[in-house]
Amino acid sequence: ISISVFPPSSACIGRYILNMQITSCGHTYQRCLGDFYVLFNPWCADDPVYMDNQAHREEYVLNEHGILYEGVHKHITSRPWHFGQFEDGILDICLKILDMGASYHHGSDRDHCWRNDPVHVSMVVNHMISSHTTNSIMKIPENNDYLKGTKPFSWNGSVPILQQWYNGRCRPVRYGYCGSLASVMCTVMRCLGIPSRVVTNFCFPCSIENPLGINEIFDCTGKNLCGKDKLWRYHCWNESWMARRDLNQCCGDWQCLDPTPLETGRGSACSGPTWVRSIREGELDLDYDGHHMFSRVNSNYVGWLSQNNAKKTKFFCDAWPCGQHLITKSVGSEQFEDITGAYKYELGSVKNKEAYYRAYRRIHPGYCNASNCHIERELSSLKNPFLSDSGINMRLKMANCPMYGEDVQLHWLLENLRSENKNLKFNLCAQIITYSGCPMDQFWKDSVNVTLGPREVKTIPLCISYNQYGPYLCDHNIMKVVAVSDPECGEVLMVSRDIVINRPPVIVKLLSQPRLKVPCTAEISFCNPLQEDMKNCVMTLEGCGLFKEPMTIDLGTLASNQQARTIVEFTPYRLGSHRLLANFGCHKF
């Protein structure tokens, strides 16, 4: 007997048991034929997650290989990630996540009726990633302290994280960061049949007091002081494709879901789903957490100088606007796609201003009847004056692309826009900054007197040696260089540059042609570029379809310029395109 099951598009997703009942000669027999799974179906036109582009379905549902984009907006780095949504056992783990988070919105899961709605399913998954009080999948370390867990940046894929959570009686995995949280959510959503992708937003504001303003405070040496507001260098979240029946949408569109718990003034919480188009239009009353998502791509940056008498002065500086660069992996390509235009209109355009005014009135009720001119005057009064207003232009330009162990070379360009001499004294400094905007150690300071003739352009070379920054960099590969003019010289000028220190590469070379269920070998090599020993060196290997579990190789201590070569053997157990990932760690990073 051949049995075909055609569940309706409104069927609840989950695991079903199929029983057969046979009546013959007055006797009834029952037999269990087995179980089957019902998932969302982006190939079905009646399904709320229907996506009509085959290339997009292959990328956002079927592709197990992803790329995470990190760094800073002027130096974007990338690293591969294994989603692994088709690995053995992952579907059962994803359904377990729905079981554990079922009471989040509905109090009871007795009828499972919400499981046919991708909106409610996405809200449950979003909450379970890191916001559930006891059973969330992953935790973020407090105060960057991860000694009692795994380093957040050492993960290569979602499968080990989900397996550790499931095998550990659904206790949170320690530790992750926004990129791993968004990627795990992407795995779960793709596994359930919902097209999803990871998005990176550069210059991401996290402000408690003013939703549309972010304040950074510096002292007279240029040191970034730890305040309430944080300017994240980048932040990752998830986008999922669905038609929002609650918004009367008849066709699917991207919805923003941020699983990272962020401080909102009323406690920390995840965000979404928020219709991406509503963010661009400033329609904040339309959706969940619209005001939070709008502020994260539209906040205004303000830099302040804090002096000894607690007086704060605005810098003359050219601030990079928040949320001006949002990217994701391109369809069928290893390159990134700029999707900033999906979140906001071109900066300064009429539509951009209209959307901003519309959102401003909803976020600040006191301005609900204010004119556009009134709002614009208020915004102008909050912004930093431009450097050109002081008669000086400045910028810090990279002279090299430093790798761990190399000196940082910069060119400091200054231009006098006036017809008279300028005599200025500058304080310069460099300090480590975490990706989430927390200022760490200030490790370098200098003072320079600069004289500029009328209309003169001058270039001053700056060098920060590895011996100066190396002992402080640790797992954080971002530093901030700042030049601040002495307040006694008059107007306070500031120029800054975020610098990414690239990690040394790990080279993977296949020594034989991979074939299904046939042993294959690969050579993994790494060279210590430092003029000192690297201690506690560990290589972690992972690959969906190649390794059932991640492989860890202890390399011990590597001397200066020593190259470590390791031959590994694995047996591919699944057909398809696979990727071998190698991650190197030591006491330095």
Coordinates of C-alpha atoms in Angstrom, one line a residue:
I1 CA 0.0 0.0 0.0
S2 CA 1.4 3.4 -1.0
I3 CA 0.2 6.2 1.3
S4 CA 0.5 9.9 0.5
V5 CA -0.2 12.6 3.0
F6 CA -1.1 16.2 1.9
P7 CA -1.3 18.4 5.0
P8 CA -2.9 21.8 4.4
S9 CA -0.8 24.9 4.4
S10 CA -2.5 25.8 7.7
A11 CA -1.3 22.7 9.4
C12 CA 0.8 23.1 12.6
I13 CA 4.4 22.3 12.2
G14 CA 5.8 19.4 14.3
R15 CA 6.2 15.7 14.6
Y16 CA 3.2 13.5 13.8
I17 CA 2.5 9.8 14.3
L18 CA 0.8 8.0 11.5
N19 CA -1.5 5.1 12.6
M20 CA -3.4 2.7 10.3
Q21 CA -6.7 1.2 11.4
I22 CA -8.0 -1.9 9.5
T23 CA -11.4 -3.4 9.9
S24 CA -11.9 -6.9 8.6
C25 CA -14.5 -9.6 9.4
G26 CA -15.8 -7.6 12.3
H27 CA -12.4 -7.1 13.8
T28 CA -10.4 -3.9 14.1
Y29 CA -6.7 -3.8 14.0
Q30 CA -4.4 -0.7 14.7
R31 CA -0.9 -0.4 13.5
C32 CA 1.6 2.4 13.8
L33 CA 3.2 3.0 10.5
G34 CA 5.8 5.5 11.8
D35 CA 6.1 9.2 12.3
F36 CA 6.6 12.2 10.0
Y37 CA 7.3 15.9 10.2
V38 CA 5.4 18.8 8.9
L39 CA 7.3 22.0 8.3
F40 CA 6.7 25.4 6.7
N41 CA 7.1 25.1 3.0
P42 CA 8.5 28.1 1.0
W43 CA 7.9 26.2 -2.2
C44 CA 4.1 26.2 -1.6
A45 CA 2.3 29.3 -2.9
D46 CA -0.4 29.0 -0.1
D47 CA 2.2 28.9 2.7
P48 CA 2.9 32.2 4.6
V49 CA 6.6 31.7 4.1
Y50 CA 6.3 31.2 0.3
M51 CA 9.3 32.6 -1.6
D52 CA 8.9 32.6 -5.4
N53 CA 12.6 32.9 -6.3
Q54 CA 14.3 29.5 -6.6
A55 CA 17.9 31.0 -6.2
H56 CA 16.7 32.7 -3.0
R57 CA 15.2 29.5 -1.7
E58 CA 18.4 27.6 -2.2
E59 CA 20.4 30.4 -0.4
Y60 CA 18.0 31.1 2.5
V61 CA 16.6 27.6 3.2
L62 CA 18.9 25.0 1.7
N63 CA 22.4 26.5 2.1
E64 CA 24.2 25.2 5.2
H65 CA 27.2 27.4 4.7
G66 CA 27.1 31.1 5.7
I67 CA 29.4 34.0 6.3
L68 CA 29.5 36.4 9.3
Y69 CA 30.6 39.9 8.7
E70 CA 32.5 41.7 11.5
G71 CA 35.1 44.5 12.0
V72 CA 34.3 48.1 11.5
H73 CA 32.6 50.0 8.6
K74 CA 35.9 51.0 7.0
H75 CA 37.4 47.6 7.4
I76 CA 34.9 44.7 7.1
T77 CA 36.2 41.2 7.9
S78 CA 34.4 38.0 7.4
R79 CA 34.5 34.4 8.6
P80 CA 32.6 31.3 7.6
W81 CA 29.9 29.7 9.6
H82 CA 28.2 26.2 9.4
F83 CA 24.5 26.5 9.9
G84 CA 24.1 22.7 9.6
Q85 CA 20.3 22.7 9.6
F86 CA 20.2 19.3 7.9
E87 CA 22.5 17.5 10.3
D88 CA 21.2 14.4 12.2
G89 CA 19.1 15.3 15.2
I90 CA 18.9 19.1 14.6
L91 CA 15.2 19.0 13.6
D92 CA 14.3 17.3 16.8
I93 CA 16.3 19.9 18.8
C94 CA 14.5 22.7 17.0
L95 CA 11.1 21.2 17.9
K96 CA 12.4 20.9 21.5
I97 CA 13.1 24.6 21.4
L98 CA 9.4 25.2 20.5
D99 CA 8.3 22.9 23.3
M100 CA 10.5 24.7 25.9
G101 CA 9.4 28.2 24.7
A102 CA 5.7 27.5 24.1
S103 CA 4.5 29.3 27.2
Y104 CA 6.3 32.6 26.2
H105 CA 3.2 34.1 24.5
H106 CA 0.4 31.7 25.1
G107 CA 0.6 30.5 28.7
S108 CA -0.4 27.0 27.6
D109 CA 0.6 24.8 24.6
R110 CA -2.2 22.3 24.9
D111 CA -3.7 22.9 21.5
H112 CA -0.5 23.8 19.6
C113 CA -2.6 26.1 17.5
W114 CA 0.0 28.9 17.2
R115 CA 2.5 26.5 15.5
N116 CA 1.0 27.2 12.0
D117 CA 1.8 30.9 12.3
P118 CA 5.5 31.8 11.4
V119 CA 5.1 35.1 13.3
H120 CA 4.4 33.4 16.6
V121 CA 7.0 30.6 15.9
S122 CA 9.6 33.3 15.2
M123 CA 8.8 35.1 18.4
V124 CA 9.2 31.9 20.5
V125 CA 12.5 31.0 18.8
N126 CA 13.8 34.6 19.2
H127 CA 13.0 34.5 22.9
M128 CA 14.6 31.1 23.4
I129 CA 17.9 32.0 21.9
S130 CA 19.1 34.1 24.8
S131 CA 16.2 35.7 26.7
H132 CA 14.6 32.8 28.4
T133 CA 15.3 32.9 32.2
T134 CA 16.5 29.3 32.6
N135 CA 16.5 27.4 29.4
S136 CA 17.8 29.8 26.8
I137 CA 20.1 28.3 24.2
M138 CA 23.1 30.6 24.8
K139 CA 24.3 33.2 27.2
I140 CA 26.4 36.3 26.6
P141 CA 29.2 36.8 29.1
E142 CA 28.8 39.7 31.6
N143 CA 31.5 42.3 31.6
N144 CA 33.4 40.3 29.0
D145 CA 34.2 37.6 31.6
Y146 CA 34.1 34.1 29.9
L147 CA 36.5 32.2 32.1
K148 CA 33.8 29.7 33.1
G149 CA 32.8 28.9 29.5
T150 CA 33.9 28.8 25.9
K151 CA 35.3 31.9 24.3
P152 CA 32.5 33.6 22.3
F153 CA 34.5 33.9 19.1
S154 CA 35.8 30.3 19.0
W155 CA 32.6 28.8 17.6
N156 CA 32.5 27.8 13.9
G157 CA 28.9 26.7 13.6
S158 CA 25.5 26.2 15.1
V159 CA 25.4 22.4 15.4
P160 CA 27.8 22.0 18.4
I161 CA 25.9 24.8 20.2
L162 CA 22.5 23.2 19.7
Q163 CA 23.8 19.7 20.6
Q164 CA 25.4 21.0 23.8
W165 CA 22.2 22.7 24.8
Y166 CA 20.1 19.6 24.1
N167 CA 22.5 17.1 25.7
G168 CA 23.0 19.4 28.7
R169 CA 19.3 19.2 29.7
C170 CA 18.5 22.5 28.0
R171 CA 20.8 24.6 30.1
P172 CA 22.3 27.7 28.4
V173 CA 25.6 27.2 26.5
R174 CA 28.3 29.6 27.8
Y175 CA 29.2 31.8 25.9
G176 CA 28.3 33.5 22.7
Y177 CA 28.0 36.9 21.1
C178 CA 25.6 38.6 18.8
G179 CA 26.9 36.8 15.7
S180 CA 26.6 33.3 17.1
L181 CA 23.1 34.1 18.5
A182 CA 21.9 35.4 15.2
S183 CA 23.4 32.4 13.4
V184 CA 21.9 29.8 15.7
M185 CA 18.5 31.4 15.2
C186 CA 19.1 31.3 11.4
T187 CA 19.8 27.6 11.7
V188 CA 16.6 26.9 13.6
M189 CA 14.4 29.0 11.3
R190 CA 15.9 27.4 8.1
C191 CA 15.4 24.0 9.7
L192 CA 11.7 24.7 10.3
G193 CA 11.3 25.8 6.7
I194 CA 11.4 29.6 7.2
P195 CA 13.8 31.5 4.8
S196 CA 16.3 33.4 6.9
R197 CA 19.6 35.2 6.8
V198 CA 22.1 36.9 9.1
V199 CA 22.5 40.7 8.8
T200 CA 25.3 42.9 10.1
N201 CA 24.8 46.5 11.0
F202 CA 27.9 48.7 11.5
C203 CA 27.9 51.6 14.0
F204 CA 25.1 50.2 16.1
P205 CA 23.9 52.5 18.9
C206 CA 22.8 51.1 22.3
S207 CA 21.3 54.0 24.3
I208 CA 19.1 53.8 27.4
E209 CA 18.0 57.4 27.9
N210 CA 17.6 58.8 24.4
P211 CA 16.4 56.3 21.8
L212 CA 17.5 58.5 18.9
G213 CA 20.8 59.8 20.3
I214 CA 24.1 58.1 21.3
N215 CA 26.7 59.9 23.4
E216 CA 30.4 59.0 23.7
I217 CA 32.5 60.8 26.3
F218 CA 36.2 61.4 26.2
D219 CA 38.7 63.0 28.5
C220 CA 41.4 65.6 27.5
T221 CA 43.9 62.8 26.5
G222 CA 41.4 61.3 24.1
K223 CA 40.5 58.3 26.3
N224 CA 37.0 57.0 25.7
L225 CA 35.2 57.0 29.1
C226 CA 32.7 54.3 30.0
G227 CA 29.3 55.9 30.0
K228 CA 25.7 54.6 29.9
D229 CA 25.6 54.6 26.1
K230 CA 27.5 52.2 23.9
L231 CA 28.4 52.5 20.2
W232 CA 28.8 48.9 19.0
R233 CA 31.2 48.6 16.2
Y234 CA 28.9 46.0 14.6
H235 CA 25.8 44.0 15.6
C236 CA 24.3 41.0 14.0
W237 CA 20.6 40.0 13.9
N238 CA 18.4 37.7 11.9
E239 CA 15.9 38.4 9.0
S240 CA 13.2 35.9 8.2
W241 CA 10.8 35.8 5.2
M242 CA 7.1 35.5 5.8
A243 CA 3.7 37.1 5.0
R244 CA 2.4 38.9 8.1
R245 CA -1.3 38.0 8.4
D246 CA -1.4 40.2 11.5
L247 CA -0.5 43.1 9.2
N248 CA -2.8 42.0 6.4
Q249 CA 0.2 41.2 4.1
C250 CA -0.7 38.9 1.2
C251 CA 2.9 38.4 0.1
G252 CA 6.1 37.6 2.0
D253 CA 8.7 40.1 3.0
W254 CA 11.7 40.3 5.3
Q255 CA 11.0 40.6 9.0
C256 CA 13.8 41.7 11.4
L257 CA 14.4 39.5 14.5
D258 CA 17.1 40.4 17.0
P259 CA 17.8 37.6 19.5
T260 CA 20.4 39.5 21.5
P261 CA 19.0 40.9 24.7
L262 CA 19.6 44.6 24.7
E263 CA 18.9 47.2 27.4
T264 CA 15.8 49.2 26.5
G265 CA 15.3 51.3 29.7
R266 CA 12.7 48.7 30.9
G267 CA 15.1 45.8 31.2
S268 CA 16.9 43.8 28.5
A269 CA 14.9 42.1 25.8
C270 CA 15.1 40.6 22.3
S271 CA 13.3 42.4 19.5
G272 CA 10.9 41.5 16.6
P273 CA 9.5 40.4 14.4
T274 CA 9.6 43.9 12.8
W275 CA 8.7 44.5 9.2
V276 CA 11.8 45.9 7.6
R277 CA 9.8 48.2 5.3
S278 CA 8.0 49.7 8.4
I279 CA 11.5 50.7 9.7
R280 CA 12.3 52.5 6.5
E281 CA 9.0 54.3 6.4
G282 CA 9.1 55.3 10.1
E283 CA 5.8 53.5 10.7
L284 CA 6.6 52.6 14.3
D285 CA 3.0 51.9 15.5
L286 CA 2.6 49.2 12.9
D287 CA 4.7 46.5 14.4
Y288 CA 6.5 44.8 17.4
D289 CA 9.5 46.8 18.7
G290 CA 9.4 49.2 15.7
H291 CA 10.8 52.1 17.7
H292 CA 13.8 50.0 19.0
M293 CA 14.7 48.8 15.5
F294 CA 14.3 52.3 14.0
S295 CA 16.6 53.9 16.5
R296 CA 19.2 51.2 15.9
V297 CA 19.7 52.4 12.3
N298 CA 18.9 56.1 12.7
S299 CA 20.4 57.4 15.9
N300 CA 22.5 60.5 15.9
Y301 CA 26.1 60.4 17.3
V302 CA 27.3 63.1 19.7
G303 CA 30.9 63.2 21.0
W304 CA 31.7 65.1 24.2
L305 CA 34.8 66.2 26.0
S306 CA 34.6 65.8 29.8
Q307 CA 36.9 68.2 31.7
N308 CA 38.0 68.1 35.3
N309 CA 35.3 70.4 36.5
A310 CA 32.7 67.9 35.1
K311 CA 31.9 70.4 32.4
K312 CA 31.1 68.7 29.0
T313 CA 31.9 70.3 25.7
K314 CA 30.9 69.2 22.2
F315 CA 33.7 68.3 19.9
F316 CA 34.1 69.7 16.4
C317 CA 34.1 66.4 14.6
D318 CA 32.8 64.6 11.5
A319 CA 30.8 61.8 13.0
W320 CA 29.9 58.7 11.0
P321 CA 26.1 58.3 11.2
C322 CA 24.8 55.2 13.0
G323 CA 23.4 52.4 10.9
Q324 CA 24.7 53.6 7.6
H325 CA 26.0 50.2 6.4
L326 CA 23.9 47.0 6.7
I327 CA 25.1 43.9 4.8
T328 CA 24.4 40.2 4.4
K329 CA 25.8 37.4 2.3
S330 CA 24.9 37.6 -1.4
V331 CA 22.7 34.9 -3.0
G332 CA 25.0 32.2 -4.5
S333 CA 28.1 34.2 -3.8
E334 CA 30.8 34.6 -1.1
Q335 CA 30.6 38.4 -1.4
F336 CA 28.4 40.6 0.7
E337 CA 25.3 42.5 -0.4
D338 CA 24.6 46.0 0.8
I339 CA 20.9 46.1 2.0
T340 CA 21.1 49.5 3.7
G341 CA 18.5 50.8 1.3
A342 CA 15.9 48.3 2.6
Y343 CA 16.1 49.9 6.1
K344 CA 16.4 53.6 5.3
Y345 CA 16.2 55.9 2.4
E346 CA 19.3 57.7 1.2
L347 CA 20.7 60.0 3.9
G348 CA 19.4 63.6 3.5
S349 CA 16.8 62.7 0.9
V350 CA 13.2 64.0 1.2
K351 CA 11.8 60.5 1.9
N352 CA 14.5 59.9 4.5
K353 CA 13.6 63.1 6.4
E354 CA 9.9 62.4 6.2
A355 CA 10.3 58.9 7.7
Y356 CA 12.6 60.4 10.4
Y357 CA 10.1 63.1 11.4
R358 CA 7.3 60.5 11.4
A359 CA 9.2 58.2 13.7
Y360 CA 10.4 61.1 15.9
R361 CA 6.8 62.1 16.7
R362 CA 6.0 58.6 17.8
I363 CA 9.1 58.1 19.9
H364 CA 8.8 61.6 21.5
P365 CA 5.1 62.2 22.3
G366 CA 5.8 65.8 23.2
Y367 CA 6.5 66.4 19.5
C368 CA 3.4 64.7 18.1
N369 CA 2.1 68.0 16.8
A370 CA 5.4 69.7 16.1
S371 CA 6.3 70.9 12.6
N372 CA 9.2 69.5 10.6
C373 CA 11.1 72.7 11.1
H374 CA 10.8 72.5 14.8
I375 CA 12.1 69.0 14.9
E376 CA 14.9 69.8 12.6
R377 CA 16.0 72.7 14.8
E378 CA 15.9 70.4 17.8
L379 CA 18.1 67.8 16.0
S380 CA 20.6 70.4 14.8
S381 CA 21.1 71.7 18.3
L382 CA 22.0 68.2 19.5
K383 CA 24.6 67.4 16.8
N384 CA 28.3 68.0 16.8
P385 CA 29.5 71.0 14.8
F386 CA 31.6 69.9 11.7
L387 CA 35.3 70.2 11.7
S388 CA 35.1 72.5 8.7
D389 CA 33.2 75.0 10.9
S390 CA 36.4 75.4 12.9
G391 CA 38.5 76.1 9.8
I392 CA 40.3 72.8 10.0
N393 CA 39.8 69.5 8.2
M394 CA 41.4 66.3 9.7
R395 CA 41.3 62.6 9.1
L396 CA 43.3 59.5 10.0
K397 CA 44.2 57.3 7.1
M398 CA 45.6 53.8 7.3
A399 CA 49.0 53.3 5.7
N400 CA 48.9 49.5 6.1
C401 CA 46.5 46.7 6.9
P402 CA 48.1 45.4 10.1
M403 CA 48.1 41.7 11.1
Y404 CA 48.7 40.5 14.6
G405 CA 52.4 41.1 15.3
E406 CA 52.8 44.0 12.9
D407 CA 53.1 47.7 13.7
V408 CA 50.1 50.0 13.0
Q409 CA 51.0 52.7 10.5
L410 CA 48.7 55.8 10.0
H411 CA 48.8 59.1 8.2
W412 CA 47.2 62.0 10.0
L413 CA 46.0 64.5 7.4
L414 CA 45.4 68.1 8.5
E415 CA 44.2 71.0 6.3
N416 CA 43.9 74.6 7.2
L417 CA 40.8 76.1 5.5
R418 CA 41.5 79.6 6.6
S419 CA 43.8 82.4 5.3
E420 CA 45.6 82.8 8.7
N421 CA 48.1 80.6 10.6
K422 CA 46.8 77.9 13.0
N423 CA 48.8 76.8 16.1
L424 CA 47.3 73.9 17.8
K425 CA 48.3 71.3 20.5
F426 CA 46.9 67.8 20.2
N427 CA 46.7 64.9 22.6
L428 CA 46.8 61.5 21.0
C429 CA 45.9 58.1 22.4
A430 CA 45.0 54.6 21.5
Q431 CA 42.9 52.1 23.5
I432 CA 41.3 48.7 23.0
I433 CA 37.6 48.7 22.2
T434 CA 35.4 45.6 22.3
Y435 CA 33.0 45.0 19.4
S436 CA 30.1 46.1 21.8
G437 CA 31.7 49.5 22.4
C438 CA 33.1 48.9 25.9
P439 CA 36.4 50.9 26.3
M440 CA 39.3 48.8 27.6
D441 CA 42.9 49.7 28.4
Q442 CA 44.5 52.9 27.1
F443 CA 48.0 51.7 26.1
W444 CA 49.5 54.6 24.1
K445 CA 49.6 58.4 24.6
D446 CA 51.4 61.2 22.9
S447 CA 51.3 65.0 22.5
V448 CA 52.0 67.0 19.3
N449 CA 52.2 70.7 18.5
V450 CA 51.0 71.4 15.0
T451 CA 51.5 74.7 13.1
L452 CA 49.5 75.1 9.8
G453 CA 50.1 78.0 7.5
P454 CA 47.3 79.6 5.4
R455 CA 45.6 76.9 3.4
E456 CA 48.4 74.5 4.2
V457 CA 47.9 70.7 4.0
K458 CA 50.1 68.6 6.3
T459 CA 50.6 64.9 6.7
I460 CA 51.9 63.5 10.0
P461 CA 52.9 59.8 10.2
L462 CA 51.9 57.9 13.3
C463 CA 53.2 54.5 14.3
I464 CA 51.9 52.2 17.1
S465 CA 54.2 49.2 17.6
Y466 CA 53.1 45.7 18.3
N467 CA 55.0 45.9 21.6
Q468 CA 52.7 48.7 22.6
Y469 CA 49.4 47.2 21.7
G470 CA 50.1 43.4 21.8
P471 CA 49.9 42.9 25.6
Y472 CA 46.4 44.5 25.7
L473 CA 44.7 43.2 22.5
C474 CA 43.6 39.7 23.8
D475 CA 40.4 38.5 22.1
H476 CA 39.4 42.0 21.1
N477 CA 41.0 42.8 17.7
I478 CA 39.7 46.5 17.5
M479 CA 41.6 49.5 18.8
K480 CA 40.6 53.2 18.7
V481 CA 43.0 56.0 17.9
V482 CA 41.9 59.5 18.9
A483 CA 43.4 63.0 18.4
V484 CA 41.9 65.8 20.6
S485 CA 43.0 69.4 20.6
D486 CA 43.9 71.1 23.8
P487 CA 40.8 73.0 25.2
E488 CA 43.0 75.9 26.1
C489 CA 43.6 76.5 22.4
G490 CA 39.9 77.4 21.9
E491 CA 37.6 75.2 19.9
V492 CA 38.0 71.5 20.8
L493 CA 38.7 69.4 17.7
M494 CA 38.5 65.6 17.5
V495 CA 39.3 63.0 14.9
S496 CA 39.3 59.2 15.5
R497 CA 39.8 56.0 13.7
D498 CA 38.8 52.4 14.6
I499 CA 41.4 49.9 13.5
V500 CA 41.0 46.2 13.1
I501 CA 44.0 43.9 13.7
N502 CA 43.8 40.9 11.4
R503 CA 44.3 37.5 12.8
P504 CA 47.0 35.2 11.3
P505 CA 45.6 32.9 8.6
V506 CA 45.0 29.2 9.0
I507 CA 45.7 27.3 5.8
V508 CA 43.7 24.2 4.8
K509 CA 45.0 22.0 2.0
L510 CA 43.2 18.8 0.8
L511 CA 45.6 15.9 0.2
S512 CA 43.1 13.6 -1.5
Q513 CA 39.9 13.9 -3.5
P514 CA 36.9 13.7 -1.1
R515 CA 34.5 10.8 -1.8
L516 CA 31.4 9.6 0.1
K517 CA 32.3 7.1 2.9
V518 CA 36.0 7.0 1.8
P519 CA 38.7 8.3 4.2
C520 CA 40.2 11.7 3.1
T521 CA 43.2 13.6 4.4
A522 CA 43.9 17.3 4.8
E523 CA 46.9 19.3 5.9
I524 CA 46.2 22.2 8.4
S525 CA 49.0 24.7 8.8
F526 CA 49.6 27.8 11.0
C527 CA 52.7 30.0 11.4
N528 CA 53.4 32.0 14.6
P529 CA 54.1 35.5 13.3
L530 CA 55.1 37.0 16.7
Q531 CA 58.6 37.5 18.1
E532 CA 57.6 35.5 21.1
D533 CA 56.1 32.1 22.0
M534 CA 52.5 31.3 21.6
K535 CA 51.3 29.2 24.5
N536 CA 48.3 26.8 24.9
C537 CA 47.8 26.6 21.2
V538 CA 44.6 24.7 20.1
M539 CA 43.2 24.0 16.7
T540 CA 39.5 23.2 16.3
L541 CA 38.2 21.6 13.2
E542 CA 34.6 21.3 12.1
G543 CA 32.7 20.5 8.9
C544 CA 29.1 19.6 8.3
G545 CA 29.0 16.3 6.4
L546 CA 32.7 15.7 7.2
F547 CA 32.9 15.5 11.1
K548 CA 30.2 14.1 13.3
E549 CA 31.7 16.2 16.1
P550 CA 34.2 19.0 16.2
M551 CA 37.8 17.8 16.4
T552 CA 40.2 19.5 18.8
I553 CA 44.0 19.3 18.4
D554 CA 46.4 20.5 21.1
L555 CA 49.5 22.1 19.6
G556 CA 51.1 23.1 22.8
T557 CA 53.6 26.0 22.5
L558 CA 54.7 27.5 19.2
A559 CA 58.0 29.3 19.1
S560 CA 58.5 32.5 17.1
N561 CA 58.0 32.0 13.4
Q562 CA 57.5 28.3 14.0
Q563 CA 55.0 26.6 11.6
A564 CA 52.7 23.9 12.8
R565 CA 51.5 21.3 10.4
T566 CA 48.8 18.8 11.2
I567 CA 47.5 16.0 9.0
V568 CA 43.8 15.1 9.8
E569 CA 41.8 12.2 8.4
F570 CA 38.0 12.3 8.0
T571 CA 35.3 10.3 6.2
P572 CA 32.6 12.3 4.3
Y573 CA 29.2 10.8 5.4
R574 CA 26.9 13.0 3.2
L575 CA 26.8 14.0 -0.4
G576 CA 26.8 17.7 -1.2
S577 CA 29.1 20.7 -1.0
H578 CA 31.0 20.8 2.3
R579 CA 33.4 23.2 4.0
L580 CA 36.2 22.4 6.4
L581 CA 36.6 25.1 9.0
A582 CA 39.7 25.5 11.1
N583 CA 39.9 27.8 14.1
F584 CA 43.1 28.6 15.9
G585 CA 43.3 29.8 19.5
C586 CA 46.1 30.5 22.0
H587 CA 46.8 32.5 25.2
K588 CA 47.0 35.6 23.0
F589 CA 43.6 35.3 21.3

